[in-house]
mmCIF file of C-alpha atoms in Angstrom:
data_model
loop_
_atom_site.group_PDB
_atom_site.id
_atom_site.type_symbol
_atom_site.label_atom_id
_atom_site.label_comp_id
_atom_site.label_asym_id
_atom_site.label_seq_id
_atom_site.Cartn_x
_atom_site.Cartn_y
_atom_site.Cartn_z
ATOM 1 C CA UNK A 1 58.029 128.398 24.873
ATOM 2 C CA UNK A 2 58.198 129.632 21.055
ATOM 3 C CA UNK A 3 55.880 132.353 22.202
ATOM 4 C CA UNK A 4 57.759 133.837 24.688
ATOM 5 C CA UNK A 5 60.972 134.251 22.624
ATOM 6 C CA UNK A 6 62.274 138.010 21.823
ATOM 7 C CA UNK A 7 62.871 137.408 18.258
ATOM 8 C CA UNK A 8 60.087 134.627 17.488
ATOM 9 C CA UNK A 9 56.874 136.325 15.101
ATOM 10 C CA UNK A 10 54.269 133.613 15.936
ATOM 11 C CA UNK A 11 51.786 135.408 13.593
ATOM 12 C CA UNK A 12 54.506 134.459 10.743
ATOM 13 C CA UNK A 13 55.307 130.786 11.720
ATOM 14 C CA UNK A 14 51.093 130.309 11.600
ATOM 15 C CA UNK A 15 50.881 131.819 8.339
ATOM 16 C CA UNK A 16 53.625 129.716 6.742
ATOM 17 C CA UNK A 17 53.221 126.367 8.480
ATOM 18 C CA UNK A 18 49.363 126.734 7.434
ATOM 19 C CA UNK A 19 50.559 127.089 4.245
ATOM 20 C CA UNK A 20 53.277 123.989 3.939
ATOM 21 C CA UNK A 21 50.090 122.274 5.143
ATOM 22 C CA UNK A 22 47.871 123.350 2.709
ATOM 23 C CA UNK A 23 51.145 122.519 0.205
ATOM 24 C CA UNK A 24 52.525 119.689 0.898
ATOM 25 C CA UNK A 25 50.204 117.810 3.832
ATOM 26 C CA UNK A 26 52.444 118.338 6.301
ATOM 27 C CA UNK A 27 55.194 121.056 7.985
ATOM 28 C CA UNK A 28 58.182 119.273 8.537
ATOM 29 C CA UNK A 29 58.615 115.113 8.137
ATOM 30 C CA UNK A 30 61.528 113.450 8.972
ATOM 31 C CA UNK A 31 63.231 111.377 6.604
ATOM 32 C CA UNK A 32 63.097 107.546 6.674
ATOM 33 C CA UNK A 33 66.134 105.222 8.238
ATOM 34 C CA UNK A 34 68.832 105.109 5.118
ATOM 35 C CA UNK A 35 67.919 108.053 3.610
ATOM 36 C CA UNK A 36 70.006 110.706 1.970
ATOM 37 C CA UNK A 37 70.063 114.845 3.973
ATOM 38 C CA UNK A 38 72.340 117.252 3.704
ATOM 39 C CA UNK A 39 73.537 118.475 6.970
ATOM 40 C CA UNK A 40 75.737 122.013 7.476
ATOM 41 C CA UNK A 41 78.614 120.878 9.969
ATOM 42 C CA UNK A 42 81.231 123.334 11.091
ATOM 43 C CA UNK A 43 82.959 121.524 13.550
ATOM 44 C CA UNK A 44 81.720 122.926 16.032
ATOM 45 C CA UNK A 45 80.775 121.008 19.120
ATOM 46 C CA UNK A 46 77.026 121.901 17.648
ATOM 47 C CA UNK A 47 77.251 120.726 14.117
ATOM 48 C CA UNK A 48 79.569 117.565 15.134
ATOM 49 C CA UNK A 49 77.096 116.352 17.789
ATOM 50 C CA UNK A 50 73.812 116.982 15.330
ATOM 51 C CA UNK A 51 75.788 114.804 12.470
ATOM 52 C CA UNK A 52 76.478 111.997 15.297
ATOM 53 C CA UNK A 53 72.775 112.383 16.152
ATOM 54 C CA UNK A 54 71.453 112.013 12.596
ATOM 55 C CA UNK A 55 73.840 108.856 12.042
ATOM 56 C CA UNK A 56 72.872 107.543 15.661
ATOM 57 C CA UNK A 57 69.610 108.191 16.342
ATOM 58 C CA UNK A 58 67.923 108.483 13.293
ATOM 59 C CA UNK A 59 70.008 106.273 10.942
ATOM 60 C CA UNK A 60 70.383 108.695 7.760
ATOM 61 C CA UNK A 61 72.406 108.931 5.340
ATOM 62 C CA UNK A 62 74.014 112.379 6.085
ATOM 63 C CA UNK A 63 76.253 114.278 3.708
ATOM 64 C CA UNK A 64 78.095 116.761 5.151
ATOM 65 C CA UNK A 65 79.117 120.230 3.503
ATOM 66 C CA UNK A 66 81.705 122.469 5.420
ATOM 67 C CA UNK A 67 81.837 125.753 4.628
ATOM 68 C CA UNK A 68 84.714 127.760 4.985
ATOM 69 C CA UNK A 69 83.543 131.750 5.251
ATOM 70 C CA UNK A 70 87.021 133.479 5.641
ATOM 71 C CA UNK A 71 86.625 133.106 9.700
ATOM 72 C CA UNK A 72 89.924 133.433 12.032
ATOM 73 C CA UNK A 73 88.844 129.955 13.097
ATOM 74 C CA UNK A 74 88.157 128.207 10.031
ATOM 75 C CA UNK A 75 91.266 125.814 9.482
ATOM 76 C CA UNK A 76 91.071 124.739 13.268
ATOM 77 C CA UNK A 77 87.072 123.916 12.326
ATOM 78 C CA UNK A 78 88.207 121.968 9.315
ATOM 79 C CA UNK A 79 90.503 120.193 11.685
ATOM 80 C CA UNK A 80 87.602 119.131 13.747
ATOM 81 C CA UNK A 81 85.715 117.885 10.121
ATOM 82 C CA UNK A 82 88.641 115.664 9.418
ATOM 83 C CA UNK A 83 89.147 114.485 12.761
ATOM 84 C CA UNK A 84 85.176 113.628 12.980
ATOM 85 C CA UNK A 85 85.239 112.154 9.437
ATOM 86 C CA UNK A 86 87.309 109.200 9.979
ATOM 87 C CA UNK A 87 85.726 109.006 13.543
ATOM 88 C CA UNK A 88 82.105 108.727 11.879
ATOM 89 C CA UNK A 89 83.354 106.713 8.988
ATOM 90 C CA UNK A 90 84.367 103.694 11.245
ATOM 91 C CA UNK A 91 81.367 104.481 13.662
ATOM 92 C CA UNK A 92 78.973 104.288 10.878
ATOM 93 C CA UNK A 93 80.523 102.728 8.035
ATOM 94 C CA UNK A 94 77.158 102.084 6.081
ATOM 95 C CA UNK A 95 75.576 105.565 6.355
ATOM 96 C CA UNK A 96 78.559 107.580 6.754
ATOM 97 C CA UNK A 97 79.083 109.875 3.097
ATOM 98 C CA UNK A 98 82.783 111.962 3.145
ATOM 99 C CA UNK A 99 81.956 115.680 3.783
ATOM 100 C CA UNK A 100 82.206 117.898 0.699
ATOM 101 C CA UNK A 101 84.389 121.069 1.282
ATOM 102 C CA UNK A 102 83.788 124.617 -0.178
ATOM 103 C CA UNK A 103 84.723 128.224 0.464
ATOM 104 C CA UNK A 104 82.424 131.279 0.272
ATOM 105 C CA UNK A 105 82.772 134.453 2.544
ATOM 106 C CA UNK A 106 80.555 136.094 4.259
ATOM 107 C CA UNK A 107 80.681 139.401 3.968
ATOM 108 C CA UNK A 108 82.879 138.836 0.979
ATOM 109 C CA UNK A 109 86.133 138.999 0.948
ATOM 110 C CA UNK A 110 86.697 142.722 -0.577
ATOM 111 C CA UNK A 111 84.254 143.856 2.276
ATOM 112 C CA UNK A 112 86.558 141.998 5.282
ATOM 113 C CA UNK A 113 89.622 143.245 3.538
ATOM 114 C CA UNK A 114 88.547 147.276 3.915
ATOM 115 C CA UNK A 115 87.043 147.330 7.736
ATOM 116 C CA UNK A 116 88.970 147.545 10.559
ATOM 117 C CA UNK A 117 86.313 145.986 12.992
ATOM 118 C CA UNK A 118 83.345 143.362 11.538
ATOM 119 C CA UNK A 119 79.765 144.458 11.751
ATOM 120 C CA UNK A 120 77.749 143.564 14.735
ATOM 121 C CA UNK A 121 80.943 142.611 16.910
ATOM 122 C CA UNK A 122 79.981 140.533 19.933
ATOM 123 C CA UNK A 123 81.895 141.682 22.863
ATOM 124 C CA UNK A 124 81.877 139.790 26.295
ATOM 125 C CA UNK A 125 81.640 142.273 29.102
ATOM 126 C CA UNK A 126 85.149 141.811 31.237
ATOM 127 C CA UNK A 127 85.232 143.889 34.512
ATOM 128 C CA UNK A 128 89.189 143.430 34.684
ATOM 129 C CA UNK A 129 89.310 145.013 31.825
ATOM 130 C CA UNK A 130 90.140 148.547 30.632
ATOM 131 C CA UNK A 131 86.660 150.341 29.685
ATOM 132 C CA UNK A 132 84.827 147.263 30.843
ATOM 133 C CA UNK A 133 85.217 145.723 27.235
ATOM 134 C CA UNK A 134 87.959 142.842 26.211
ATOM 135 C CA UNK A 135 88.871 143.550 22.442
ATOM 136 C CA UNK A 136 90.641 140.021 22.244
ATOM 137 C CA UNK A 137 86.606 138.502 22.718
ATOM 138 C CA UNK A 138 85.382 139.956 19.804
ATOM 139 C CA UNK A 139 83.574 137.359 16.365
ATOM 140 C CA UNK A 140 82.653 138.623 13.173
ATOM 141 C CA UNK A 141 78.676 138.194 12.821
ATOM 142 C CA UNK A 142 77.490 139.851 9.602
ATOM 143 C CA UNK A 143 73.834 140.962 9.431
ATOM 144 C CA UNK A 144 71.825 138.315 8.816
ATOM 145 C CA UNK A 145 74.878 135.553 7.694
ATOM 146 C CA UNK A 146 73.718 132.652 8.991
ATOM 147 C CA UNK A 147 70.433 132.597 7.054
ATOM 148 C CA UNK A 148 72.246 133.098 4.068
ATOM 149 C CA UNK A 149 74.172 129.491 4.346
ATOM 150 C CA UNK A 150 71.457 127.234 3.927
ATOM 151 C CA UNK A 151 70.706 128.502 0.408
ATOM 152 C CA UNK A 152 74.641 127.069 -0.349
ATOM 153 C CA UNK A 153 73.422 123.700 0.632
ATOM 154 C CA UNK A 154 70.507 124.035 -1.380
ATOM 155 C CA UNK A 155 72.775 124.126 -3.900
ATOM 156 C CA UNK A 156 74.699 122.058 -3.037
ATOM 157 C CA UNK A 157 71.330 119.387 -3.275
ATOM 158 C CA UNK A 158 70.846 120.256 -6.834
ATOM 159 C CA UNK A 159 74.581 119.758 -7.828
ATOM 160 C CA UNK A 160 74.245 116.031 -6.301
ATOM 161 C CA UNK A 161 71.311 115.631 -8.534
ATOM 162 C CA UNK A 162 72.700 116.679 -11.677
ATOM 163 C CA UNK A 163 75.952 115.077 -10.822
ATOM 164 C CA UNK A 164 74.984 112.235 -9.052
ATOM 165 C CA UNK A 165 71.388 111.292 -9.483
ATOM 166 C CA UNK A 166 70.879 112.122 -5.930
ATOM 167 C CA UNK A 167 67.510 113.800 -5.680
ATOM 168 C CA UNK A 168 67.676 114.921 -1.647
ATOM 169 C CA UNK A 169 65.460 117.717 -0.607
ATOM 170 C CA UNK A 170 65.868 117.733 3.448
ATOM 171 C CA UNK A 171 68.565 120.052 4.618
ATOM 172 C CA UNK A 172 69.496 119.947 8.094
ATOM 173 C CA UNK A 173 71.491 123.061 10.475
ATOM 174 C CA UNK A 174 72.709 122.494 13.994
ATOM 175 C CA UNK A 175 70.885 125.337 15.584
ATOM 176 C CA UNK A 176 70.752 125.210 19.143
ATOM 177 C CA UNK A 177 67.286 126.758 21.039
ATOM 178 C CA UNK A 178 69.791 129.351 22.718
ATOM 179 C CA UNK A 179 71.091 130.631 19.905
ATOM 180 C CA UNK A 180 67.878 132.483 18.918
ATOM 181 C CA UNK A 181 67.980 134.420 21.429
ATOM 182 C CA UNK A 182 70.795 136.621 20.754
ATOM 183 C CA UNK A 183 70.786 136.293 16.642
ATOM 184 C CA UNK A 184 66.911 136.855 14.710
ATOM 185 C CA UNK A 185 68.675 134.497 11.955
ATOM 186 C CA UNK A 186 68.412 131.150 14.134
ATOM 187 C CA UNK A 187 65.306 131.603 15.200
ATOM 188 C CA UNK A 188 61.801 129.100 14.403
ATOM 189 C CA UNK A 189 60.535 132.526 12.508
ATOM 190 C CA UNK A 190 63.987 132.533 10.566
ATOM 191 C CA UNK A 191 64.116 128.848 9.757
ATOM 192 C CA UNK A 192 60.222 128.465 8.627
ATOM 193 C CA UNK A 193 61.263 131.563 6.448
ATOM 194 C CA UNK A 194 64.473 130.115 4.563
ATOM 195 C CA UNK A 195 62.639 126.784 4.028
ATOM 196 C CA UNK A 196 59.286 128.670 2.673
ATOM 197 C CA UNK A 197 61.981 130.571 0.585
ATOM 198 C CA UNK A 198 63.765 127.370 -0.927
ATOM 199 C CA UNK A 199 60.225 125.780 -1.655
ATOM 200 C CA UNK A 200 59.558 129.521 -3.789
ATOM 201 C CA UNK A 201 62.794 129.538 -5.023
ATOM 202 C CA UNK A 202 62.274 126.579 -7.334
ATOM 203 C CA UNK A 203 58.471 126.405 -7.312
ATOM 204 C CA UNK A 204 58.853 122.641 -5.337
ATOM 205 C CA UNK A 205 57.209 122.119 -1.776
ATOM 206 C CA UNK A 206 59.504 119.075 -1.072
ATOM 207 C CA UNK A 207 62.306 120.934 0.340
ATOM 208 C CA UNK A 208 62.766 121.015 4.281
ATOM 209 C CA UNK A 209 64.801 122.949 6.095
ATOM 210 C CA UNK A 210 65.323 122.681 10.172
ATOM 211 C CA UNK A 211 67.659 121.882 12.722
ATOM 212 C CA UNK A 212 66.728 118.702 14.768
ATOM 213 C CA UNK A 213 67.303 120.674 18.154
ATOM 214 C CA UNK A 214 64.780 122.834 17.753
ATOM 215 C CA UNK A 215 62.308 121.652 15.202
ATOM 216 C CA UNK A 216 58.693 121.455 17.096
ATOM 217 C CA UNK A 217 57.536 118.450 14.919
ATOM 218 C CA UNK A 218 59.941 116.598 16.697
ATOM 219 C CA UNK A 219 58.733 117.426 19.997
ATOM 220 C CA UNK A 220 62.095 118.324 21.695
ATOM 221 C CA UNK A 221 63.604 121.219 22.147
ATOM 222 C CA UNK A 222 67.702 120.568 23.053
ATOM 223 C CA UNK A 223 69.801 123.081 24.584
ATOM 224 C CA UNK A 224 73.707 122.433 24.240
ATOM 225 C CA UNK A 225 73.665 121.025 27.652
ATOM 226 C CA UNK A 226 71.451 118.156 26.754
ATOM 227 C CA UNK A 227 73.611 117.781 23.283
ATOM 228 C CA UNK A 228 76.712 117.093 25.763
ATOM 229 C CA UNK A 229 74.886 114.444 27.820
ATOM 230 C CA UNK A 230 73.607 112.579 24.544
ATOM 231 C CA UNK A 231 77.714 112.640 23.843
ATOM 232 C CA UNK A 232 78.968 111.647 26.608
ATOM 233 C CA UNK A 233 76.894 108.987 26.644
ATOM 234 C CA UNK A 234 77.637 108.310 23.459
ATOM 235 C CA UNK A 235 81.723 108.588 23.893
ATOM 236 C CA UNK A 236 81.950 111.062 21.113
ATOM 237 C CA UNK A 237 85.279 112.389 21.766
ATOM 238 C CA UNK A 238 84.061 115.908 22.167
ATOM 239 C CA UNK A 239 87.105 117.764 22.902
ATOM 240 C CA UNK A 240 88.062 117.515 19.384
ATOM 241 C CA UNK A 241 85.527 119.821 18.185
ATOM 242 C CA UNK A 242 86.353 123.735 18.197
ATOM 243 C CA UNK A 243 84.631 126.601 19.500
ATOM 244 C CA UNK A 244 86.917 129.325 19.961
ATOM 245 C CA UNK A 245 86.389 132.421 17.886
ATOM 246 C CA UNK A 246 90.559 132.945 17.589
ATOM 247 C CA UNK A 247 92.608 131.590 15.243
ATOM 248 C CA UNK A 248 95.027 129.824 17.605
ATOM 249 C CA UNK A 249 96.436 126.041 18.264
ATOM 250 C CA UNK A 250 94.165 125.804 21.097
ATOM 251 C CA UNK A 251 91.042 127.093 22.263
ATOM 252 C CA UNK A 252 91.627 130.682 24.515
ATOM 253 C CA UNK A 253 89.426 130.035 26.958
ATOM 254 C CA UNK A 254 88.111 133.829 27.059
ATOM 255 C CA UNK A 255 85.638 134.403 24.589
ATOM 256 C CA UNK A 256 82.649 133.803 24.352
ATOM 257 C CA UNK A 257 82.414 130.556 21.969
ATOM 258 C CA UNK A 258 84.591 128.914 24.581
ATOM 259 C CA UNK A 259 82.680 130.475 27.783
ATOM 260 C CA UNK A 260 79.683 129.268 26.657
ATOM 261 C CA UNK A 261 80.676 126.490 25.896
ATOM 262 C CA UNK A 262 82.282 125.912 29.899
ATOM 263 C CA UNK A 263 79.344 126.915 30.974
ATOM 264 C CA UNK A 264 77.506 124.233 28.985
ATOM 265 C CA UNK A 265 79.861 121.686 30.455
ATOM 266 C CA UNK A 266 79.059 122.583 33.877
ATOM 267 C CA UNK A 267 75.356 122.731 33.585
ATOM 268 C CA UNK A 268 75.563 119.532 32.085
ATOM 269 C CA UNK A 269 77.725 117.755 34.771
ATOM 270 C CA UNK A 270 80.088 116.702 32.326
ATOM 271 C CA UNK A 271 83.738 116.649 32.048
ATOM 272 C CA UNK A 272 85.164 119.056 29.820
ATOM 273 C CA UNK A 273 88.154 117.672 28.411
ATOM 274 C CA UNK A 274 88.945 120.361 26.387
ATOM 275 C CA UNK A 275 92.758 122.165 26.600
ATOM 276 C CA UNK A 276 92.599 125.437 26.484
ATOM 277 C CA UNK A 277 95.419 127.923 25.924
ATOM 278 C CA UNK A 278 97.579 128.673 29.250
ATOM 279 C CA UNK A 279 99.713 131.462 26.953
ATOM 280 C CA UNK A 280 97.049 133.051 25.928
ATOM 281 C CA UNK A 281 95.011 133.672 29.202
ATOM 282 C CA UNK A 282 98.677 134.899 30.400
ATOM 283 C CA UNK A 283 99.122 137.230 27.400
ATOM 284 C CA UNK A 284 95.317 138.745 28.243
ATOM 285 C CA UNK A 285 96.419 139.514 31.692
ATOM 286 C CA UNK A 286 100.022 140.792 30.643
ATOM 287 C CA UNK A 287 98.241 142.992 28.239
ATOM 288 C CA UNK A 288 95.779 144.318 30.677
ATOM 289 C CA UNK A 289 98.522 144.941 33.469
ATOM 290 C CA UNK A 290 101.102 147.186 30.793
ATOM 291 C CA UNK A 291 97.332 149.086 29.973
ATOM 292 C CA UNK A 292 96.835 149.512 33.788
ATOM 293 C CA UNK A 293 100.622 150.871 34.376
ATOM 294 C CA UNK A 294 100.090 153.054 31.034
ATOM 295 C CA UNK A 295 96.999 154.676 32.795
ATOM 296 C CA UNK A 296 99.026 155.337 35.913
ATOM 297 C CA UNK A 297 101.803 157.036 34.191
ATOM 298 C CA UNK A 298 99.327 159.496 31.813
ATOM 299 C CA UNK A 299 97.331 160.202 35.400
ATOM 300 C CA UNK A 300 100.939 160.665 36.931
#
């Protein structure tokens, strides 16, 4: 499956996977029941459903670090985080460890603050719309961002053990199988890479870095379908996690965060319970009927 991936370099996974082998005795070994990983949660439908998994299935001791990265959407993710936190703390009142907050951004802030439009723009193709593109379905994705984030929790790890005592060296993403198809930085290659960087880094082969959905040692590989099924099963109140790339009270509907994640709904037979913003689907279609009448009169 790896193999026939776009953005997968099998040739590079061998090499370093040999060589955490010939390292450590192994590639990637999950932690025992009770102990102590670091996860990345957004709250995300993703990151939220990985942390329940973590608690659930495997019984660990997760600590959760949020980063905020100067995202449109980043207050209604931290909304999700609190919601989530008491939710997991009565859930799982002997593993569950209060998420740690901090704020970096990516690209920094002086960067945002001079461009008009992000790098690397996403844009969902809209037939209804004017030029075929929907400007209102646009995230910011910066080069390679997301492979960046992992080193925060990294050090984030060696703050708990100066700190704390806490000597925790597995570090745990919610990427989905999907999502390394569109973006080279979620990809096997990409992860193998970042965790063969940390080890480098600090000259210790303990580290481990992977995301549970898609980490071949464990033998599965979940799209966010099958994440959806394990929570509905579960009754994780999954409507209170956020998607939507916009900064508004609830999620639009349109882009395509909350598209895919429809989509994932359907293919997994489950209810989405989600509310999604009426007023803003009617301000899209307002917008693109004054563009429409605006065409008319120039061709007029």
């Amino acid at each position: 499956m790896i193999r026939k991936r776009k953005f997968e370099d099998m040739g590079v996974i061998t090499s370093m996977e040999a060589l955490f082998q010939k390292k450590r005795g192994y590639v990637f070994r999950m932690p025992k029941p009770n102990s102590e990983v670091i996860m990345l949660v957004s709250g995300g439908l993703d990151s939220v459903l990985t942390w329940g998994l973590l608690l659930e299935k495997y019984r660990l001791r997760v600590h959760p670090l949020f980063l905020n990265k100067g995202e449109r959407r980043a207050s209604q993710e931290e909304r999700a985080l609190d919601y989530f936190s008491t939710y997991y703390s009565k859930r799982y009142p002997s593993l569950f460890v209060s998420p740690v907050k901090q704020t970096i951004y990516l690209p920094q802030k002086e960067i945002l603050s001079s461009l008009k439009t992000p790098f690397d723009n996403l844009l969902k193709y809209d037939k209804k719309t004017i030029r075929g593109f929907n400007p209102y379905t646009t995230t910011n994705i910066f080069l390679g961002s997301p492979g960046m984030v992992p080193l925060y929790a990294m050090l984030h790890a060696r703050y708990l053990e100066l700190k704390e005592n806490k000597k925790i060296r597995t570090i745990f993403s919610s990427v989905m199988i999907g999502d390394g198809l569109m973006c080279p930085s979620q990809t096997i290659t990409s992860i193998r890479t970042i965790n063969l960087a940390m080890c480098t880094f600090t000259g210790d082969y303990t580290w481990q870095f992977t995301s549970p959905s898609v980490e071949p040692r464990l033998h599965h590989y979940y799209q966010k379908r099958d994440l959806i099924k394990w929570g509905s099963k579960s009754n994780i109140p999954m409507e209170k996690t956020w998607s939507c790339y916009r900064g508004l009270y609830q999620q639009c509907g349109r882009c395509l965060a909350c598209d895919a994640r429809k989509n994932e709904f359907k293919k997994a037979n489950v209810p989405d319970y989600t509310q999604y913003s009426k007023a803003y689907d009617l301000s899209i279609r307002l917008r693109n009927r004054l563009k429409r009448m605006a065409r008319l009169l120039h061709i007029w």
